[in-house]
Tab-separated table of C-alpha atoms and ligand atoms in Angstrom:
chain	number	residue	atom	x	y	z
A	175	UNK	CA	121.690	88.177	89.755
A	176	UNK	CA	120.417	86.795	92.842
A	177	UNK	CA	122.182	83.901	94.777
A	178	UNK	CA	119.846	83.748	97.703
A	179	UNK	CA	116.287	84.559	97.614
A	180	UNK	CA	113.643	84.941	100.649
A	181	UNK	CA	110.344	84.270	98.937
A	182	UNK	CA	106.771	84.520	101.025
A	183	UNK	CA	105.487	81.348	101.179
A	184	UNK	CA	101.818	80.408	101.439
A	185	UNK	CA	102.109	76.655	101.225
A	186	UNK	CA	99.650	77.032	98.014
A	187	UNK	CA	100.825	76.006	94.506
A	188	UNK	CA	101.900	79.161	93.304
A	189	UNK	CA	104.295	80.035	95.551
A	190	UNK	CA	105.311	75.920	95.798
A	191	UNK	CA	106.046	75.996	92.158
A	192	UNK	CA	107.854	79.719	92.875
A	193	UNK	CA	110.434	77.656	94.469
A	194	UNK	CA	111.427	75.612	92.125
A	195	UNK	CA	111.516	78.382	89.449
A	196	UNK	CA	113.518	80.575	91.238
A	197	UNK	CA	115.989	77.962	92.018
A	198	UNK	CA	116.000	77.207	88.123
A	199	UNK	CA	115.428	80.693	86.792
A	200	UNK	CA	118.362	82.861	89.246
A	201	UNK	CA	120.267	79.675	90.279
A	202	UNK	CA	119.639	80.769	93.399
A	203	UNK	CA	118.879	79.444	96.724
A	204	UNK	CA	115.656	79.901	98.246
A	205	UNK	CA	114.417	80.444	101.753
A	206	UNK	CA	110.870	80.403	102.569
A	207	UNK	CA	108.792	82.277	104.929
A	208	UNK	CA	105.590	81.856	106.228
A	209	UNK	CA	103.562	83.765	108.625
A	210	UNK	CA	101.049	82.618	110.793
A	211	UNK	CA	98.305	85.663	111.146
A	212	UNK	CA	95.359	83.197	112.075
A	213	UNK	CA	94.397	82.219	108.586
A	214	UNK	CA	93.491	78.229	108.500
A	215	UNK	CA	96.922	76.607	108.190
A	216	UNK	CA	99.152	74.023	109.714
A	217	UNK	CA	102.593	75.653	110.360
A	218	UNK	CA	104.667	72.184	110.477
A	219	UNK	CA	103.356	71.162	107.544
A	220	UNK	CA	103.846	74.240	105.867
A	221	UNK	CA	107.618	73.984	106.453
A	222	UNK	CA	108.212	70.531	105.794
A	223	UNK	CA	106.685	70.999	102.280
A	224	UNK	CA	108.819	73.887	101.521
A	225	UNK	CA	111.833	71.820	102.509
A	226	UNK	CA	110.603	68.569	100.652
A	227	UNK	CA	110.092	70.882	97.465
A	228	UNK	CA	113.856	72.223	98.541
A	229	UNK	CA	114.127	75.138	100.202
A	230	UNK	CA	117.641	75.764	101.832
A	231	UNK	CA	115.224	76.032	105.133
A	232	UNK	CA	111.786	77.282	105.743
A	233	UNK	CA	111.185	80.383	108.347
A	234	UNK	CA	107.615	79.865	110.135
A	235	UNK	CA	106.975	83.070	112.483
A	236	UNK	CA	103.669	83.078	114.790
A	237	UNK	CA	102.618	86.149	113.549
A	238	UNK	CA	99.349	87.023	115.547
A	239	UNK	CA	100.059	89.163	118.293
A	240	UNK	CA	102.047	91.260	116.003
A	241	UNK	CA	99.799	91.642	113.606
A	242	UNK	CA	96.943	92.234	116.064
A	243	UNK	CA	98.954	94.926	118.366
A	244	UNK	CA	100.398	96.861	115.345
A	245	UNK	CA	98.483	96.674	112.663
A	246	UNK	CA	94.812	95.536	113.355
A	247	UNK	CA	94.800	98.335	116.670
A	248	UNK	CA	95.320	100.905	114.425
A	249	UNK	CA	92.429	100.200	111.314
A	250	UNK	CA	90.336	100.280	114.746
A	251	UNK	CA	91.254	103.417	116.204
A	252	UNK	CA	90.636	104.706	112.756
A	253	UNK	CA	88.013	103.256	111.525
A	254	UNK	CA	89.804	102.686	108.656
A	255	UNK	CA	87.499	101.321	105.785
A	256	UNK	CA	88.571	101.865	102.295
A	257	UNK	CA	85.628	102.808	100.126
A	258	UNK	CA	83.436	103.256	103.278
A	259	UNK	CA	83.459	99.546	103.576
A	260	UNK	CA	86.322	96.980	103.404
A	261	UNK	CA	88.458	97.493	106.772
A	262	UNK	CA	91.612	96.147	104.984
A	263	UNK	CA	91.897	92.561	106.180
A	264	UNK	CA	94.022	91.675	103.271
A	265	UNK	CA	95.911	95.428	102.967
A	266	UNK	CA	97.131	95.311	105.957
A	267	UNK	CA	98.813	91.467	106.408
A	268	UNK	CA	101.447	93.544	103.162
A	269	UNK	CA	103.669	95.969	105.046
A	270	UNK	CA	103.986	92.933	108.033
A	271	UNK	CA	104.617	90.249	105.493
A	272	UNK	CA	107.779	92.975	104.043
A	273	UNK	CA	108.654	93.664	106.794
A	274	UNK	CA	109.292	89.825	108.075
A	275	UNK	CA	110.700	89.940	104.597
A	276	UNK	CA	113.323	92.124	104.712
A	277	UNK	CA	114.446	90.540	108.301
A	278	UNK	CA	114.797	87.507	107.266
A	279	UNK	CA	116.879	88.792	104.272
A	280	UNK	CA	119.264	90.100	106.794
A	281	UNK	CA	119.261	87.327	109.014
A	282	UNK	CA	120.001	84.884	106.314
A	283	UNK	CA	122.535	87.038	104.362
A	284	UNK	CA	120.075	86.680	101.014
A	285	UNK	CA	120.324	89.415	98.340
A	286	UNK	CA	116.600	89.121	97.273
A	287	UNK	CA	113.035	88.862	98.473
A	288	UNK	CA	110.678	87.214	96.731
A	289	UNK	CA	106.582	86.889	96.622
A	290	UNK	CA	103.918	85.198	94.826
A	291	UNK	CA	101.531	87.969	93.964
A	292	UNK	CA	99.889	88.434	90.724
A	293	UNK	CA	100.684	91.819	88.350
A	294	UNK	CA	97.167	92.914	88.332
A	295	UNK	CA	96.440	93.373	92.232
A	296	UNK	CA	96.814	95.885	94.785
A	297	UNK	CA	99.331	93.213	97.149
A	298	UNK	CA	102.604	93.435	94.483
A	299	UNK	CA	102.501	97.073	95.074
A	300	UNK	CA	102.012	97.089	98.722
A	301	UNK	CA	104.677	94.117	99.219
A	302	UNK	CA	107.061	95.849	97.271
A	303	UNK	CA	106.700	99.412	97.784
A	304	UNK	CA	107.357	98.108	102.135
A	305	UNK	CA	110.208	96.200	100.867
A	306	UNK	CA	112.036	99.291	99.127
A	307	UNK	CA	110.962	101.874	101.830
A	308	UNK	CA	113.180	99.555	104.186
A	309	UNK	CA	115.839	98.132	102.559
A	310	UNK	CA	115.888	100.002	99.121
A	311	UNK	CA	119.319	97.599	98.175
A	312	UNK	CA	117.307	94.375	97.925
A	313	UNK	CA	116.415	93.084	94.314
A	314	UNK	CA	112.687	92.143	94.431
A	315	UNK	CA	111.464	89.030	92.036
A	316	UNK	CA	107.562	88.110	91.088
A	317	UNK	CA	107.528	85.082	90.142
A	318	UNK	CA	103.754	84.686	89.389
A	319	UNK	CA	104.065	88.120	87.395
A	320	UNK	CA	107.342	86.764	85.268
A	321	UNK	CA	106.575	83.332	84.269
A	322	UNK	CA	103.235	83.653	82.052
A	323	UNK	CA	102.205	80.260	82.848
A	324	UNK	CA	98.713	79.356	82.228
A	325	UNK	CA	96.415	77.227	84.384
A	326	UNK	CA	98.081	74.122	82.725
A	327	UNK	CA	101.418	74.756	82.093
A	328	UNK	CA	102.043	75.880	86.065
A	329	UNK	CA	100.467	71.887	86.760
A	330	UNK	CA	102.181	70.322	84.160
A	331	UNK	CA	105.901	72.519	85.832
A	332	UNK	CA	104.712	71.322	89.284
A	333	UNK	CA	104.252	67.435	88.298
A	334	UNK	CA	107.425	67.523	86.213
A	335	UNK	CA	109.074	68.854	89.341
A	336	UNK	CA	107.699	66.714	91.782
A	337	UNK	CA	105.716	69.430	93.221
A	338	UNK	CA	102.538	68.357	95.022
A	339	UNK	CA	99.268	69.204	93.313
A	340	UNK	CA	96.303	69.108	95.358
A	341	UNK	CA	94.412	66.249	94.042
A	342	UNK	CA	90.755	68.172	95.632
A	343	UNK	CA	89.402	70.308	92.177
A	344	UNK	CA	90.353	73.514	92.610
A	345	UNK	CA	88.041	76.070	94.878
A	346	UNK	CA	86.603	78.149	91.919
A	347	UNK	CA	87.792	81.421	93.895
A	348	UNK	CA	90.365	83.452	95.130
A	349	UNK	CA	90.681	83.493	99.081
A	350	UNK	CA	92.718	85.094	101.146
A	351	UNK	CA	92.749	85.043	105.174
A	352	UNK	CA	93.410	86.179	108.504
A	353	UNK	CA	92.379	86.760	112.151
A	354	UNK	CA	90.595	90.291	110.906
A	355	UNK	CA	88.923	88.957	107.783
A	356	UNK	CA	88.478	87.028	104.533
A	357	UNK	CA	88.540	87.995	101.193
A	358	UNK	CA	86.498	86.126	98.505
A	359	UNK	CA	87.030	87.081	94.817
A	360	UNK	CA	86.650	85.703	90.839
A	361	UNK	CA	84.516	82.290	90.256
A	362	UNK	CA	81.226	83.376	89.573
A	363	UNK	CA	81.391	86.725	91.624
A	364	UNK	CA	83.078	88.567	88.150
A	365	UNK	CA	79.183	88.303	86.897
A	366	UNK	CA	77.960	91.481	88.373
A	367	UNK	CA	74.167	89.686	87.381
A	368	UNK	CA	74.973	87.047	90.025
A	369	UNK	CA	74.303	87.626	93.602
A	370	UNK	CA	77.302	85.504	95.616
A	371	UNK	CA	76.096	82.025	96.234
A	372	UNK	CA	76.759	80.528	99.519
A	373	UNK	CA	79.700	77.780	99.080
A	374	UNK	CA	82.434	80.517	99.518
A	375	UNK	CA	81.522	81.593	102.844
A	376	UNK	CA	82.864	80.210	105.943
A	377	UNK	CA	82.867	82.375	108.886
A	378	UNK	CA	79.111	83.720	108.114
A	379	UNK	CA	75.960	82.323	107.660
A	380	UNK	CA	73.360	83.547	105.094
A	381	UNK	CA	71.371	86.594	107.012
A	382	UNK	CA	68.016	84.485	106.113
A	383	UNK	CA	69.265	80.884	107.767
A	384	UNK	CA	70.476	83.119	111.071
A	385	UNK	CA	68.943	82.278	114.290
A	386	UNK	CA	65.498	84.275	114.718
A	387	UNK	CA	66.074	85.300	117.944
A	388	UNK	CA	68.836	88.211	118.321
A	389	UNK	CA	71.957	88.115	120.697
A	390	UNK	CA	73.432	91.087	122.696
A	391	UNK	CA	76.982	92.294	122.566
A	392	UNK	CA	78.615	94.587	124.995
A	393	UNK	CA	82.024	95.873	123.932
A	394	UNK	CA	84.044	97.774	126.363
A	395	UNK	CA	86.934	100.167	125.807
A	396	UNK	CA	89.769	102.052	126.573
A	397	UNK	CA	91.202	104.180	124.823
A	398	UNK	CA	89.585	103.474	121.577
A	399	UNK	CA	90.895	99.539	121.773
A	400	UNK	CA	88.131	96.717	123.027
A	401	UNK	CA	89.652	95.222	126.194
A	402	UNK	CA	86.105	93.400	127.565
A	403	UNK	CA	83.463	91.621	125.556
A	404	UNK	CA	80.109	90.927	127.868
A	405	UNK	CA	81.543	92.508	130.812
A	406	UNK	CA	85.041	89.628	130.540
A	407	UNK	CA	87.892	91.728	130.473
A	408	UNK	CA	89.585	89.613	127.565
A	409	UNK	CA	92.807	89.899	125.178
A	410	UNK	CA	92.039	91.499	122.086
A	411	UNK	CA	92.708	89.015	119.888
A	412	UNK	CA	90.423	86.748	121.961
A	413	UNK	CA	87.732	89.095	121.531
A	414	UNK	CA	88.350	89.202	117.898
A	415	UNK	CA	88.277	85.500	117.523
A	416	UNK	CA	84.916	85.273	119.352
A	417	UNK	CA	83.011	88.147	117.618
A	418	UNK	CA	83.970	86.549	114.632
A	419	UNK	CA	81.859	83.546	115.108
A	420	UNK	CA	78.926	85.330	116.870
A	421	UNK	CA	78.439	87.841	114.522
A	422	UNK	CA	79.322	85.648	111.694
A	423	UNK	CA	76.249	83.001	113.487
A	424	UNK	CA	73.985	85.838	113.081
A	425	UNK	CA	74.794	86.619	109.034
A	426	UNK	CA	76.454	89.851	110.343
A	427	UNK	CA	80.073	91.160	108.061
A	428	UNK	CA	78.958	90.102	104.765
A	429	UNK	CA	80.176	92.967	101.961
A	430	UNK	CA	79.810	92.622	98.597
A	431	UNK	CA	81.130	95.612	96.852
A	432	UNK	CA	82.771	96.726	93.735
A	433	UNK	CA	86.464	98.243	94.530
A	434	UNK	CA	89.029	100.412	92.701
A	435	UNK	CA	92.477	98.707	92.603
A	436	UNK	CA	95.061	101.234	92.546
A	437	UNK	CA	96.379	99.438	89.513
A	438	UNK	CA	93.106	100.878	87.704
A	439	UNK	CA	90.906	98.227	87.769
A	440	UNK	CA	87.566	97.944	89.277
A	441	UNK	CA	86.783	94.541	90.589
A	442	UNK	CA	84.507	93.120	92.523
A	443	UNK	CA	85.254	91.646	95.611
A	444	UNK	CA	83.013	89.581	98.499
A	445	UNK	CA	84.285	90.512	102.202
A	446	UNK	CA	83.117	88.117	105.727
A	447	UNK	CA	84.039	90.472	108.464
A	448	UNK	CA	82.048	90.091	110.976
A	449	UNK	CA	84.364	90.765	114.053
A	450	UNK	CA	85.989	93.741	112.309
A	451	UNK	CA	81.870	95.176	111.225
A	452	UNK	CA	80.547	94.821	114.759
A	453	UNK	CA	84.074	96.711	116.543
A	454	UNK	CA	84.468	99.348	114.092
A	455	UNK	CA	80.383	99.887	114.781
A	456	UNK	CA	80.667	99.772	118.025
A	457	UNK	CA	83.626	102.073	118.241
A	458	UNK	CA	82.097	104.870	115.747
A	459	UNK	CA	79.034	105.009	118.424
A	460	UNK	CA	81.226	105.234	121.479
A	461	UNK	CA	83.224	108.526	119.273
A	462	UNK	CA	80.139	109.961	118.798
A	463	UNK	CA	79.200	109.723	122.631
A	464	UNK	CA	82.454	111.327	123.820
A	465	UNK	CA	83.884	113.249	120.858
A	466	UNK	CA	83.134	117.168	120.130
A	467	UNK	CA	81.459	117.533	117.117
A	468	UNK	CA	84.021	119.400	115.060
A	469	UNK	CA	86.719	116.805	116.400
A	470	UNK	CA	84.384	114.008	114.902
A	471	UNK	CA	84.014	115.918	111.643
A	472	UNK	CA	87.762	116.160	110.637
A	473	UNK	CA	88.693	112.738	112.394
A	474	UNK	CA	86.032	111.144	109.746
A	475	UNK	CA	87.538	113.023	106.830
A	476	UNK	CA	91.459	111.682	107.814
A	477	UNK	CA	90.030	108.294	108.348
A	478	UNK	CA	89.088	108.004	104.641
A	479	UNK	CA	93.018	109.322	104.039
A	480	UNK	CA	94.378	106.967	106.073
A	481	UNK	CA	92.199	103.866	104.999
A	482	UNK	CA	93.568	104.485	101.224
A	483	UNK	CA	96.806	105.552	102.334
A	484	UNK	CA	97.089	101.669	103.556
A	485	UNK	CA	95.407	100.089	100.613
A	486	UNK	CA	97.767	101.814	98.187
A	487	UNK	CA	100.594	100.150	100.253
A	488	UNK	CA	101.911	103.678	101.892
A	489	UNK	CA	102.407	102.104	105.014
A	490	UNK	CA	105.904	102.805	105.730
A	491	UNK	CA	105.280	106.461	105.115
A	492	UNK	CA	105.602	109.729	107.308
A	493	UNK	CA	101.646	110.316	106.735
A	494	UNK	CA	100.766	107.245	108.621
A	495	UNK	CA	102.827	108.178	111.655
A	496	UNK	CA	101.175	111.582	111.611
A	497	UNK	CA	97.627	110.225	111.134
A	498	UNK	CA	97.969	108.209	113.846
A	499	UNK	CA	99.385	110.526	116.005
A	500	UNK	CA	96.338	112.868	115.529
A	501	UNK	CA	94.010	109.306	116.106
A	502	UNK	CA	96.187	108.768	119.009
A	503	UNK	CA	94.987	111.638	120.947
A	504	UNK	CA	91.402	111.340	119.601
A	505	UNK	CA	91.353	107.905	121.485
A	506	UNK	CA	91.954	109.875	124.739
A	507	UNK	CA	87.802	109.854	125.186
A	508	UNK	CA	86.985	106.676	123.853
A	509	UNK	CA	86.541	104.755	126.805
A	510	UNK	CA	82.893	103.378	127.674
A	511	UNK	CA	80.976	100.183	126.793
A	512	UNK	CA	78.462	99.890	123.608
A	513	UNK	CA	75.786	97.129	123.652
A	514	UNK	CA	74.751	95.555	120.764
A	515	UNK	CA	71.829	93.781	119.246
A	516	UNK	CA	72.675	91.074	116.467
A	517	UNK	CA	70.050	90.246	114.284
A	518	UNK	CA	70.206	88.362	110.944
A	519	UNK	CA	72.601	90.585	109.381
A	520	UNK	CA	71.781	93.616	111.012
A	521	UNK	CA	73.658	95.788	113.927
A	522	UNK	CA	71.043	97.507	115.883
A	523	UNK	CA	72.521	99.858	119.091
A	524	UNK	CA	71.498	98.917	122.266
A	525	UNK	CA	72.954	101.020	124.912
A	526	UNK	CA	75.876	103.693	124.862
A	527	UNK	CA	77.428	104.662	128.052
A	528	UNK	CA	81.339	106.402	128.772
A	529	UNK	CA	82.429	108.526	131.802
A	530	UNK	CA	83.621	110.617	128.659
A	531	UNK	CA	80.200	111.117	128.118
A	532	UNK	CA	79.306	114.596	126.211
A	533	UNK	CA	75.394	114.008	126.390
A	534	UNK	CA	73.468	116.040	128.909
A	535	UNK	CA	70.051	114.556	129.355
A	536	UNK	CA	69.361	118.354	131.109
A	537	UNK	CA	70.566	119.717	127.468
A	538	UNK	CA	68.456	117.550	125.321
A	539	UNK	CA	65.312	117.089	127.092
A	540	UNK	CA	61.838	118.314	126.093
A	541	UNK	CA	60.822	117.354	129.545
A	542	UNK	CA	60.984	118.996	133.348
A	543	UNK	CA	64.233	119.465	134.363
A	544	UNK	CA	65.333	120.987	131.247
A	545	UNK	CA	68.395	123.929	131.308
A	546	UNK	CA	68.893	124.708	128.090
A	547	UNK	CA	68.079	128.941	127.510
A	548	UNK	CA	65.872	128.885	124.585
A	549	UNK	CA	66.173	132.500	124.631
A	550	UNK	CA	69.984	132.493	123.663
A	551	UNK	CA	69.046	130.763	120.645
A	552	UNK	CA	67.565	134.104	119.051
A	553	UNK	CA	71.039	135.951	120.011
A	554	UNK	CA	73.286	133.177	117.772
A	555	UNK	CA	70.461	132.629	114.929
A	556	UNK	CA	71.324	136.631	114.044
A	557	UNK	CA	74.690	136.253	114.307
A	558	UNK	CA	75.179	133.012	112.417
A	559	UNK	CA	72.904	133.841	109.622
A	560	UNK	CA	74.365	137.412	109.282
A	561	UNK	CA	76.736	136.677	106.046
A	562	UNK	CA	73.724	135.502	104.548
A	563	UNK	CA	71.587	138.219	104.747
A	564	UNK	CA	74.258	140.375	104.076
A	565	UNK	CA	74.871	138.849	100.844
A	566	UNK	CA	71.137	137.836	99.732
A	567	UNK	CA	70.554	141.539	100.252
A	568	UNK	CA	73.608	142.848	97.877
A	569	UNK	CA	72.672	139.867	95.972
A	570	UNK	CA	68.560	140.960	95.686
A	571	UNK	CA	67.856	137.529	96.297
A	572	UNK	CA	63.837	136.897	96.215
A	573	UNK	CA	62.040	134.181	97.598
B	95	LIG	N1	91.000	93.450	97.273
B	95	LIG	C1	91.594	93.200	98.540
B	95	LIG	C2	92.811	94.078	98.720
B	95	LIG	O1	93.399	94.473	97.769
B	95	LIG	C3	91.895	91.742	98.754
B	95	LIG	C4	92.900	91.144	97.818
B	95	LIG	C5	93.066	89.659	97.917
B	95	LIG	N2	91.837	88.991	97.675
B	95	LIG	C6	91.701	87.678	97.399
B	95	LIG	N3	90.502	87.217	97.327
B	95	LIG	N4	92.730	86.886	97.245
B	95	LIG	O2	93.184	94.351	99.822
């Protein structure tokens, strides 16, 4: 059994009250860890409540630039959106939080890792699944998914143990949040007859109470990754921070969409995104500026692979590497600036421009200056269409 236990630490009550149990349940000595991956949250406090419930010591790591640089970098250059529309906010905080996980462990000589996820989501799987892939010898414990506390009982453990209950009634749903998103579920939103009301959203405002008149964006990159927002050559994680609350100020990055958990279950889960809509928008119009059109084709196909290779919590795996090295040399082109227009929840393209450019105005015009041979298109009509006639003819197809 386990005599010393890193356990992912929120600062909310589950994982408070996880303390306590696991120092009951394993006689074991717990060491919490808590990462800082711009979600609302005041670090010091975090850690002093950990230690005041009794943790051995309490691990806060500054998590932003890691998680930005490894992790958000990549859903961009992919344009990684699982079901076509969530870009894995939530997904991809799993493998980082395991991996801080497992280090810890090491550092700290524990022989366990523990985390407060329920059994019926997606983030058990992905937390533990990272854990295993890199250190297979360290006993995992789930708390939340062990006890079978209800509602009451877990208050009732946390005032018998001294455990601070937050005295404000309890938000009616499930958040969870970082730097690339927030995640909004249960409450109300398990109706499917409701629409979402507006008290769980923070970092957007209601499409019909956005300002009526529209603001421009102009995102520049290199190399697939924004490096300049309105001509500013800015960190990324700068740029992140402020398209979240323009877009958000214009009722842009609401989703609203029923999802398949890989545990089976179809949910249905509210999404504010507005930084990670308008650069993975942006980004899909600069590819199809600079990309060749077969390149585009099979680079969309793998992006749906890779997208639910991450939310099924594969990202320690061989196919990630190799997606990315195939998305890696995609991003070659992808340098240029996109302009946007934001207008009460709507993305409208401004202006495209790259020196990757593939558009020839001399190609597409109908205009003077055109170049284009019309009479080569009679030459590859024949020939493309040959199997078909062929075939129709063996066929006796009739009109
Ligand atoms: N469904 C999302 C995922 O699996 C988010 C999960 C957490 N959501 C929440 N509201 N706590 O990635």
């Amino acid at each position: 059994m386990a005599k010393r236990v890193v356990l992912a630490y929120s600062g909310g009550l589950d994982t408070s009250v996880a303390i306590r149990w696991i120092q009951e349940r394993y006689n074991a000595e717990v060491i919490t860890l808590t990462l800082d991956m711009g979600q609302p949250i005041d670090l010091e406090a975090v850690r002093k409540k950990a230690l005041d419930i009794g943790a051995k010591d309490a691990v806060v790591v500054d998590a932003k630039e890691v998680f930005v640089n490894h992790y958000v970098k990549r859903v961009i250059k992919a344009n990684a959106l699982y079901e076509g529309k969530y870009p894995l906010s939530t997904s991809i905080t799993r493998p980082l939080i395991a991996r801080e996980l497992v280090k810890t462990a090491r550092m700290y000589g524990a022989d366990a890792v523990a985390h407060g996820c329920t059994g019926k989501g997606n983030d058990q799987v992905r937390i533990e699944v990272s854990v295993r892939a890199l250190d297979p010898n360290l006993e995992i414990i789930a708390p939340i998914r062990e006890w079978g506390f209800s509602r009451e009982e877990e208050i009732d453990y946390a005032e018998k143990h001294g455990i601070p209950v937050p005295v404000t009634k309890k938000s009616p749903y499930s958040i969870d949040e970082n730097l690339w998103g927030r995640s909004i579920e249960s409450g109300i939103l398990e109706d499917l007859k409701v629409e979402p009301p507006e008290d769980p959203f923070v970092w957007t405002r209601s499409p019909m109470s956005a300002p009526d008149e529209p603001e421009y964006v102009e995102i520049g990159f290199e190399r697939g990754i924004p490096v300049s927002l309105n001509g500013k050559d800015l960190p990324l994680i700068e740029i992140i921070t402020a398209l979240n609350s323009l877009a958000g100020l214009h009722g842009v990055g609401r989703i609203d969409m029923i999802e398949d958990r890989l545990v089976g279950i179809k949910s249905r889960e509210v999404y504010e995104v507005p930084a990670a809509t308008v650069i993975i928008y942006a980004h899909r119009e600069l590819e199809h500026l600079v990309m060749e059109r077969n390149l585009l084709f099979l680079k969309n196909s793998l992006e749906n692979e890779y997208a639910k290779l991450i939310y099924d919590g594969l990202w320690f795996s061989h196919m990630r590497e190799a997606l990315e090295a195939f998305f890696d040399v995609t991003q070659e082109v992808v340098n240029g600036t996109i302009r946007l227009k934001l207008y009460k929840g709507n993305i409208i393209v401004s202006q495209r421009s790259s020196p990757f450019s593939l558009y020839e105005r001399s190609l597409a015009t109908y205009e003077k200056g055109d170049i284009f041979d019309q009479k080569k298109a009679e030459g590859f009509i024949y020939i493309w269409g040959l199997p078909l006639s062929s075939s129709a003819r063996k066929r006796g197809k009739k009109p």
